[in-house]
PDB file as gemmi writes it, atoms N, CA and C in Angstrom:
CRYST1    1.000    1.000    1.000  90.00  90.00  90.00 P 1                      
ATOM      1  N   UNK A   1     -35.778 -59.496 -51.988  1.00  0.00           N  
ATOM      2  CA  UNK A   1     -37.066 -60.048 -51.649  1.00  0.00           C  
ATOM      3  C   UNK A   1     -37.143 -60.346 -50.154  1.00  0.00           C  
ATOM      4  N   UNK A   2     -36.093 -60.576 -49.562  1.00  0.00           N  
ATOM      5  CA  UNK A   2     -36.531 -61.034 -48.328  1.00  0.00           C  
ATOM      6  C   UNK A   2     -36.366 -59.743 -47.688  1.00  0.00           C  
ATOM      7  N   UNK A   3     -36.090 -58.619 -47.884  1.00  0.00           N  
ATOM      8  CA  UNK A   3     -35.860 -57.510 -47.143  1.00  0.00           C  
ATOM      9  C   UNK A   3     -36.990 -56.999 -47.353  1.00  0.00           C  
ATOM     10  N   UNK A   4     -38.025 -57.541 -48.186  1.00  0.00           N  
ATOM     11  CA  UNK A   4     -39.505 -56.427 -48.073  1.00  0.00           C  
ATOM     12  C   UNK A   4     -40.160 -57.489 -47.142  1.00  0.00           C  
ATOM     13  N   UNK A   5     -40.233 -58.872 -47.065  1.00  0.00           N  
ATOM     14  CA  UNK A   5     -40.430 -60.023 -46.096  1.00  0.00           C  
ATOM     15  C   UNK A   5     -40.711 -59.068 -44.278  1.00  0.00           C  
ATOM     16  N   UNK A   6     -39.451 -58.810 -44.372  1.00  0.00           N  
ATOM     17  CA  UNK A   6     -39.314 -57.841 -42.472  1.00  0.00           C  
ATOM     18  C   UNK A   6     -39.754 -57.074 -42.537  1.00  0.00           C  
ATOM     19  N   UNK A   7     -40.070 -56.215 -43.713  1.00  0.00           N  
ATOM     20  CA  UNK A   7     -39.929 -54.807 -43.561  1.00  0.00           C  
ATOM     21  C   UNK A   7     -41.395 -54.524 -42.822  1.00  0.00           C  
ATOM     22  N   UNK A   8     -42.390 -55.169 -42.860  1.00  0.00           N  
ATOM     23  CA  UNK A   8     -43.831 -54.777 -42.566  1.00  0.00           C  
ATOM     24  C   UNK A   8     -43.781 -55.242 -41.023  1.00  0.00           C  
ATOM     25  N   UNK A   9     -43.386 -56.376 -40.018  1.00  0.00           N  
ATOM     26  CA  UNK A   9     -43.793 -56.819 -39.236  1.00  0.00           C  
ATOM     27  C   UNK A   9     -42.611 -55.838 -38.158  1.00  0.00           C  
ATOM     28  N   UNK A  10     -41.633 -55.662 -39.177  1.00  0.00           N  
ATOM     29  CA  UNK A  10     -40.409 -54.286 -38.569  1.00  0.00           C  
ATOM     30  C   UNK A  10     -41.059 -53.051 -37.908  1.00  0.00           C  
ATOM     31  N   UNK A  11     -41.864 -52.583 -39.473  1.00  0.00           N  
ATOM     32  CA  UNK A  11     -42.424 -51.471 -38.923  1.00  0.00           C  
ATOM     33  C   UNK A  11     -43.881 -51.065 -37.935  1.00  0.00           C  
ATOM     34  N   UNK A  12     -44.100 -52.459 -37.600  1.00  0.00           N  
ATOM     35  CA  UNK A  12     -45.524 -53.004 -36.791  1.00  0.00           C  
ATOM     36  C   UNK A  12     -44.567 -52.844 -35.427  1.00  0.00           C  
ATOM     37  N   UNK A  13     -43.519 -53.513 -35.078  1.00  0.00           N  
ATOM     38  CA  UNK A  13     -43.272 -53.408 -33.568  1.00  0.00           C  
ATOM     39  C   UNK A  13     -42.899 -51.840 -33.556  1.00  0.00           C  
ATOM     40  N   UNK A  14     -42.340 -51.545 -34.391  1.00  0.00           N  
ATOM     41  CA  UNK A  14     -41.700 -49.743 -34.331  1.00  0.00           C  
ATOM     42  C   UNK A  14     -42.760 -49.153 -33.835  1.00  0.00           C  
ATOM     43  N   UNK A  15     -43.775 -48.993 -34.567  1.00  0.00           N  
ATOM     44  CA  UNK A  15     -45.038 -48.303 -34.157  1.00  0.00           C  
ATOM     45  C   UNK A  15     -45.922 -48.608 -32.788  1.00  0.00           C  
ATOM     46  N   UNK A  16     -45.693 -50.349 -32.391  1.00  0.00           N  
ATOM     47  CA  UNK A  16     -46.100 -50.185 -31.271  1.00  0.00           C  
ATOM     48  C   UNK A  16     -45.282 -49.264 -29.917  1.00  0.00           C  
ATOM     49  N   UNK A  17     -43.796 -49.837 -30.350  1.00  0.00           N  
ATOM     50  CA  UNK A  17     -42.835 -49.194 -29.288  1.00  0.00           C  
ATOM     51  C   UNK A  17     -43.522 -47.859 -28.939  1.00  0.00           C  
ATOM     52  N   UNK A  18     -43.544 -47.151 -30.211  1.00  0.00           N  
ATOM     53  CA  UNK A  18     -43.782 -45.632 -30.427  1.00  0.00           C  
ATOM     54  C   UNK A  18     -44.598 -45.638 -29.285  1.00  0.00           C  
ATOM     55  N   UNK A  19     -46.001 -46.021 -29.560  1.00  0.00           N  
ATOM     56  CA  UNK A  19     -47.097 -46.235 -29.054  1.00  0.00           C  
ATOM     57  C   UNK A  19     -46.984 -46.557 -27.638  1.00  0.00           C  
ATOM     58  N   UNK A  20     -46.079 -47.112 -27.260  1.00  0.00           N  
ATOM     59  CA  UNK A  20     -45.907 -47.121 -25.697  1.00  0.00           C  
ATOM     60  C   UNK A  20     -45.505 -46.395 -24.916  1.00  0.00           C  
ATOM     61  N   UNK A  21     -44.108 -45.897 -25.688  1.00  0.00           N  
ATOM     62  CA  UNK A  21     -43.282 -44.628 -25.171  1.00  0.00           C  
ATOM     63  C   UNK A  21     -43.532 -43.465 -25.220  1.00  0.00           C  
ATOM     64  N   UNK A  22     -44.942 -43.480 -25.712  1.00  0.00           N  
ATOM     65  CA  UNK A  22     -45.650 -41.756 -26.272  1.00  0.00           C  
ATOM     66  C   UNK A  22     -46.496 -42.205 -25.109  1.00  0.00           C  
ATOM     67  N   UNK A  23     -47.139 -42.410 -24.242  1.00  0.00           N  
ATOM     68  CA  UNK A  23     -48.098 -42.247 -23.623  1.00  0.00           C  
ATOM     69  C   UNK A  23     -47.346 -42.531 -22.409  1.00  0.00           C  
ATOM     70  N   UNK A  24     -46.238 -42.708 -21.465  1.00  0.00           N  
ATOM     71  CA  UNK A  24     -45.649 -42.627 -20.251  1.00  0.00           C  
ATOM     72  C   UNK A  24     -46.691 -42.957 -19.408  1.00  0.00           C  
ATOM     73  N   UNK A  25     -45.862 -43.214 -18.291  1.00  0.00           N  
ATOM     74  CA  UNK A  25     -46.110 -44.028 -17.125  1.00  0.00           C  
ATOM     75  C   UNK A  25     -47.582 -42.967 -16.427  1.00  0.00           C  
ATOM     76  N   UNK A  26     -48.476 -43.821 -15.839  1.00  0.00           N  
ATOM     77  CA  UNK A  26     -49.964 -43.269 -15.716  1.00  0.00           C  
ATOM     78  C   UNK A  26     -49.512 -42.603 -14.015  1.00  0.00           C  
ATOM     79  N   UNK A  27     -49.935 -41.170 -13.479  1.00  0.00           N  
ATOM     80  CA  UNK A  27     -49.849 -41.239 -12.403  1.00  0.00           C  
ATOM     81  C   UNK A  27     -50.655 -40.744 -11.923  1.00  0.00           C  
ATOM     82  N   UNK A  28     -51.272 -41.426 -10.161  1.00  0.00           N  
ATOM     83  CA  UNK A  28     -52.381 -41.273  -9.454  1.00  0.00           C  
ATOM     84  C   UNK A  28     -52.235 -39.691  -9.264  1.00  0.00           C  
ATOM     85  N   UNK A  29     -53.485 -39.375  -9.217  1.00  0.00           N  
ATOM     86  CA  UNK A  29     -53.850 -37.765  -8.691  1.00  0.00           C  
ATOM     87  C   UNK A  29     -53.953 -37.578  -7.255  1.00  0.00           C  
ATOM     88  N   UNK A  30     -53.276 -36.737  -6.721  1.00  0.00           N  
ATOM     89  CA  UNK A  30     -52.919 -36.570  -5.000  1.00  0.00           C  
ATOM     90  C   UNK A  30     -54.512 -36.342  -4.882  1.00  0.00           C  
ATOM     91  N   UNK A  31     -54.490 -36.549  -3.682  1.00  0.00           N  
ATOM     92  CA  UNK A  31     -55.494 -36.064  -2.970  1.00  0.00           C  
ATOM     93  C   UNK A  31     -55.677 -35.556  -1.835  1.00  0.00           C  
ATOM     94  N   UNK A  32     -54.620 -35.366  -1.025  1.00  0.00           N  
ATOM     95  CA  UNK A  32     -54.475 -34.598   0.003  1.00  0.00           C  
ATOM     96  C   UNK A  32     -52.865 -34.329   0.465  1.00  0.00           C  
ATOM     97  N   UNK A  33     -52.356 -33.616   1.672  1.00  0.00           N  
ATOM     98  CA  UNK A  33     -51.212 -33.539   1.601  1.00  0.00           C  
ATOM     99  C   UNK A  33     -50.923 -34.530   2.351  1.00  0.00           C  
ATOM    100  N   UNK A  34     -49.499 -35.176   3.016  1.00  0.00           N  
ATOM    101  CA  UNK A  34     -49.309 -36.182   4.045  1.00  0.00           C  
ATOM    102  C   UNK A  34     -48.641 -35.809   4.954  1.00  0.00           C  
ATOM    103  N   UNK A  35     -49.384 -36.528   6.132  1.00  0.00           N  
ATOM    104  CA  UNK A  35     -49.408 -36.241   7.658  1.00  0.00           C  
ATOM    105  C   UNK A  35     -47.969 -36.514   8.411  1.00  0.00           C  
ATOM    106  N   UNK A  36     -47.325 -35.575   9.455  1.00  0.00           N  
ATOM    107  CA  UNK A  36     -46.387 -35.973   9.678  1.00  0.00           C  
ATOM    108  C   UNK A  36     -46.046 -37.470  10.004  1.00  0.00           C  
ATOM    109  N   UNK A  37     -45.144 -38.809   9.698  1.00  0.00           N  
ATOM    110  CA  UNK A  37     -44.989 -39.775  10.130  1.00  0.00           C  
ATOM    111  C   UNK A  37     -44.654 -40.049  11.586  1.00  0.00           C  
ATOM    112  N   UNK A  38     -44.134 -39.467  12.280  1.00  0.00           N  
ATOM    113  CA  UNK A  38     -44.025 -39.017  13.573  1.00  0.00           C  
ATOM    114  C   UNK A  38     -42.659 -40.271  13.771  1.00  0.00           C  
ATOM    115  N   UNK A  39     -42.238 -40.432  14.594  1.00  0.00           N  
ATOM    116  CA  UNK A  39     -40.895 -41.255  14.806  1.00  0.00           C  
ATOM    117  C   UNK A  39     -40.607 -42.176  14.275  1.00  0.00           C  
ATOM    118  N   UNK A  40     -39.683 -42.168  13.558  1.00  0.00           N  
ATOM    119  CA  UNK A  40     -39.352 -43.440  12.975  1.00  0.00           C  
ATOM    120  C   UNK A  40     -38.203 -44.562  13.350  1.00  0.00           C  
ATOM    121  N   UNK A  41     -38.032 -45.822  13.202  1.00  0.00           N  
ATOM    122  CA  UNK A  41     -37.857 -46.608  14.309  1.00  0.00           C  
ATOM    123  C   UNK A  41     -35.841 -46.579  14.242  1.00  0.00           C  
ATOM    124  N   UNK A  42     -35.676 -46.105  13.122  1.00  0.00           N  
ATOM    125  CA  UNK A  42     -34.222 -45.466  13.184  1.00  0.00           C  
ATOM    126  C   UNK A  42     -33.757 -44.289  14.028  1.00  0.00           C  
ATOM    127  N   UNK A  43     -34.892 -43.171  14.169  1.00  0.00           N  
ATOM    128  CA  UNK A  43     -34.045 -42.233  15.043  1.00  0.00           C  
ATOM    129  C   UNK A  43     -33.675 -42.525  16.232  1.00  0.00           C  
ATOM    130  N   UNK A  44     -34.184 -43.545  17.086  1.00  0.00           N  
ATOM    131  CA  UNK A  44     -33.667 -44.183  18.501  1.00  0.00           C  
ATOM    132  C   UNK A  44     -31.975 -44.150  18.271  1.00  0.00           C  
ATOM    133  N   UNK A  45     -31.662 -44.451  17.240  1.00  0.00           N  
ATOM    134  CA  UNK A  45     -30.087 -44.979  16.918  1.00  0.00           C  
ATOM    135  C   UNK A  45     -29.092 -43.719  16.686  1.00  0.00           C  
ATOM    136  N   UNK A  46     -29.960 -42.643  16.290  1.00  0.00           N  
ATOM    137  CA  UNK A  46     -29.249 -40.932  16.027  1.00  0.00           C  
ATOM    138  C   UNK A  46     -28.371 -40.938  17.400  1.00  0.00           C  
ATOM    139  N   UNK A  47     -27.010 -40.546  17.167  1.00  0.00           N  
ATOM    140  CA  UNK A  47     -26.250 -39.885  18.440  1.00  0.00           C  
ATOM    141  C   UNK A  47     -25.965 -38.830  18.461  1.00  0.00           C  
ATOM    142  N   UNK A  48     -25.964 -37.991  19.927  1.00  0.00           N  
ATOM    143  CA  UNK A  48     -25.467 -36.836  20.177  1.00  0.00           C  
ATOM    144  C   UNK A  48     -24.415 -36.275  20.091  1.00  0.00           C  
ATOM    145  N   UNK A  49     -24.046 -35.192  20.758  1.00  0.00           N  
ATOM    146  CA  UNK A  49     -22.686 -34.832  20.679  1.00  0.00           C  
ATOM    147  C   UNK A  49     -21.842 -35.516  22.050  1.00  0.00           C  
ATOM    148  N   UNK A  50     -23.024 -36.096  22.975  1.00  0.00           N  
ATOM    149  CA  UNK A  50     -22.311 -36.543  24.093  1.00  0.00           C  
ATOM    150  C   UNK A  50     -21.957 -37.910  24.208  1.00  0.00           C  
ATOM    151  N   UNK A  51     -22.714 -38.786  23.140  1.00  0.00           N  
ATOM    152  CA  UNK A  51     -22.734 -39.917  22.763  1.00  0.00           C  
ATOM    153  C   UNK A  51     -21.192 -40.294  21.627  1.00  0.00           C  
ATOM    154  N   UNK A  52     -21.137 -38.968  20.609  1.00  0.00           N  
ATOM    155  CA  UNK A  52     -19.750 -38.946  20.240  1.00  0.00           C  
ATOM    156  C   UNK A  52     -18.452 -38.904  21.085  1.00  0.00           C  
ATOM    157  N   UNK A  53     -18.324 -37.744  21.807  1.00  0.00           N  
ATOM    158  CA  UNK A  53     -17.214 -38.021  22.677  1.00  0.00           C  
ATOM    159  C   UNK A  53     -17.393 -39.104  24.110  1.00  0.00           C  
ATOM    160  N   UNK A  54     -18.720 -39.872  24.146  1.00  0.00           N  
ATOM    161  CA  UNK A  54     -18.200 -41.120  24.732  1.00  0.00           C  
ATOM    162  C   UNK A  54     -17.051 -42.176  24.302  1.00  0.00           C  
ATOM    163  N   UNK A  55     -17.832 -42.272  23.028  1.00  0.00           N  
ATOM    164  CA  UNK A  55     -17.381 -43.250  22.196  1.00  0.00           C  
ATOM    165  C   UNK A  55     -15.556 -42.710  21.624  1.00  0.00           C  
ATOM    166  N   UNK A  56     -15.245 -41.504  21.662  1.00  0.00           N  
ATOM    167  CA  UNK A  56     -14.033 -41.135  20.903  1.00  0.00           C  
ATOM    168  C   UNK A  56     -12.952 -41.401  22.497  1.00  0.00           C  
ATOM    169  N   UNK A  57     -13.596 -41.309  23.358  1.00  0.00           N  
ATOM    170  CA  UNK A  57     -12.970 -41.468  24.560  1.00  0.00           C  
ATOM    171  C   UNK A  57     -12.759 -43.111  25.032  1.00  0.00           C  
ATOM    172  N   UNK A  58     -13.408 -44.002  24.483  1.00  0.00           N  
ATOM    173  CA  UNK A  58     -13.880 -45.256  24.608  1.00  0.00           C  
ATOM    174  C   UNK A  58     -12.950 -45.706  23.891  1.00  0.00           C  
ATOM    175  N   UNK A  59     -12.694 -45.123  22.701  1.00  0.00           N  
ATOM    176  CA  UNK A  59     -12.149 -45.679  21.482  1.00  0.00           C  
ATOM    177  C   UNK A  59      -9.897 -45.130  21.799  1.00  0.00           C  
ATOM    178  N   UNK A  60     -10.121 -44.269  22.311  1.00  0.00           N  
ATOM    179  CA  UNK A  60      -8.936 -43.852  22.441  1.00  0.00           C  
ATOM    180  C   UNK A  60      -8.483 -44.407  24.067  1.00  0.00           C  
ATOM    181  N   UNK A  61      -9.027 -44.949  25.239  1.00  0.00           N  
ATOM    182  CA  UNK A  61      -8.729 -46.059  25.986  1.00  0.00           C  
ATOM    183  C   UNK A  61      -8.293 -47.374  25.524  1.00  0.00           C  
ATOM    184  N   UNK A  62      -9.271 -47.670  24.556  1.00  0.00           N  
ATOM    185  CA  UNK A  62      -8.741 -49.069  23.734  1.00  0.00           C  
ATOM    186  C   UNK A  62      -7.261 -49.076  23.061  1.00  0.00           C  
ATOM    187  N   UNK A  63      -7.221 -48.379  22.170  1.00  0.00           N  
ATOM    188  CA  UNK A  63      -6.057 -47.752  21.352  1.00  0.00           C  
ATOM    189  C   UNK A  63      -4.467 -47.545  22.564  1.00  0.00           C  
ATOM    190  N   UNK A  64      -4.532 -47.528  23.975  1.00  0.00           N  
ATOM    191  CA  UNK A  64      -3.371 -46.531  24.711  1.00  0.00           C  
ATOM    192  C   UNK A  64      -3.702 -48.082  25.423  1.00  0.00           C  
ATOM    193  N   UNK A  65      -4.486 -48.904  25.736  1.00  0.00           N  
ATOM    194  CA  UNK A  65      -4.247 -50.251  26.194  1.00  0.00           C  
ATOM    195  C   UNK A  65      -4.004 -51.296  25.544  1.00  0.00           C  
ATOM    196  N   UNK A  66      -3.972 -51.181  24.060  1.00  0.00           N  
ATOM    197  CA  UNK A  66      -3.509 -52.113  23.326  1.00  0.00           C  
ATOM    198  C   UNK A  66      -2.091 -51.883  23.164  1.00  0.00           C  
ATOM    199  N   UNK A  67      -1.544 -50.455  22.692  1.00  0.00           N  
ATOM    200  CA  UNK A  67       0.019 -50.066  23.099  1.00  0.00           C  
ATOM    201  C   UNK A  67       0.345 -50.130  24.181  1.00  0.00           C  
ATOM    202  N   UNK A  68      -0.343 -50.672  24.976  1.00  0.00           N  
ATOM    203  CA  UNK A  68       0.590 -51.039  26.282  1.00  0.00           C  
ATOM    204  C   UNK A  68       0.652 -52.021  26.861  1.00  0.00           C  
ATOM    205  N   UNK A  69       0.540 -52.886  25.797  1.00  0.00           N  
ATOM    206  CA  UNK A  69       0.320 -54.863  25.793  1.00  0.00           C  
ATOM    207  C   UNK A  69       1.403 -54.817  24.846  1.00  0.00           C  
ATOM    208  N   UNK A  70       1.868 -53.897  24.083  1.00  0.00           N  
ATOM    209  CA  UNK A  70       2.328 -54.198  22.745  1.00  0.00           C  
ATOM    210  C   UNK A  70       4.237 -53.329  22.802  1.00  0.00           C  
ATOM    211  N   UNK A  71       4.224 -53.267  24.133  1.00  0.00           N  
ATOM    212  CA  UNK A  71       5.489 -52.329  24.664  1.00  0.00           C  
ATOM    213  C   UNK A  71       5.447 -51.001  24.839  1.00  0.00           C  
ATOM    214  N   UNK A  72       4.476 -50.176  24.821  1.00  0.00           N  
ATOM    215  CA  UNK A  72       4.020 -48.296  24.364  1.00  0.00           C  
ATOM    216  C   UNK A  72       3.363 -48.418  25.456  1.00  0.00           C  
ATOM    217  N   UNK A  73       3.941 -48.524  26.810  1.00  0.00           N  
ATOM    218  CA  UNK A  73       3.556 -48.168  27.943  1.00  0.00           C  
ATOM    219  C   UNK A  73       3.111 -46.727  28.060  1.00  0.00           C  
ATOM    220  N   UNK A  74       4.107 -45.657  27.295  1.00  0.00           N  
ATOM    221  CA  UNK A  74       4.036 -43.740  27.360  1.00  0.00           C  
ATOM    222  C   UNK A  74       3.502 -43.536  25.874  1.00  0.00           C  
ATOM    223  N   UNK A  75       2.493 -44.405  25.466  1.00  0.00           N  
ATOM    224  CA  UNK A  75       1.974 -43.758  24.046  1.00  0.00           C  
ATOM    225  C   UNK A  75       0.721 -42.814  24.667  1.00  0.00           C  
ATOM    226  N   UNK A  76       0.196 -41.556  23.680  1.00  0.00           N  
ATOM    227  CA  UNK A  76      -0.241 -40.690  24.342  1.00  0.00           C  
ATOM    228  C   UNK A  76      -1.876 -41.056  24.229  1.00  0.00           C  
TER     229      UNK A  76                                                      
END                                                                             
């Protein structure tokens, strides 16, 4: 007896679920194509290839002066 109790208000949410998941998400209709955005405020930060070997040169000064605080006077 109590299993016919659920059984109706069971099959009421089932059918709504259904009912929701059958009709998917609504989507706007384009209406034209879109315009280039033109610069965006990240590419200022893009580096070059000359901006890389600054920095690998920068980075490998640091590296040959810290070994040579550290006794590696002839590290390469």
């Amino acid at each position: 007896m109590a299993i016919r109790g659920w059984w109706r208000p069971g099959a009421a949410v089932v059918a709504v679920l259904a009912a929701v998941c059958a009709s998917g998400p609504e989507r706007p209709q384009a209406t034209g194509t879109a315009s280039s955005p033109g610069p965006l405020p990240a590419d200022r930060y893009s580096s070059t290839a000359q901006d890389y070997q600054r920095a690998k040169r920068a980075s490998a000064l640091l590296v040959r002066q810290c070994m040579a605080k550290r006794g590696h006077p002839d590290f390469p």
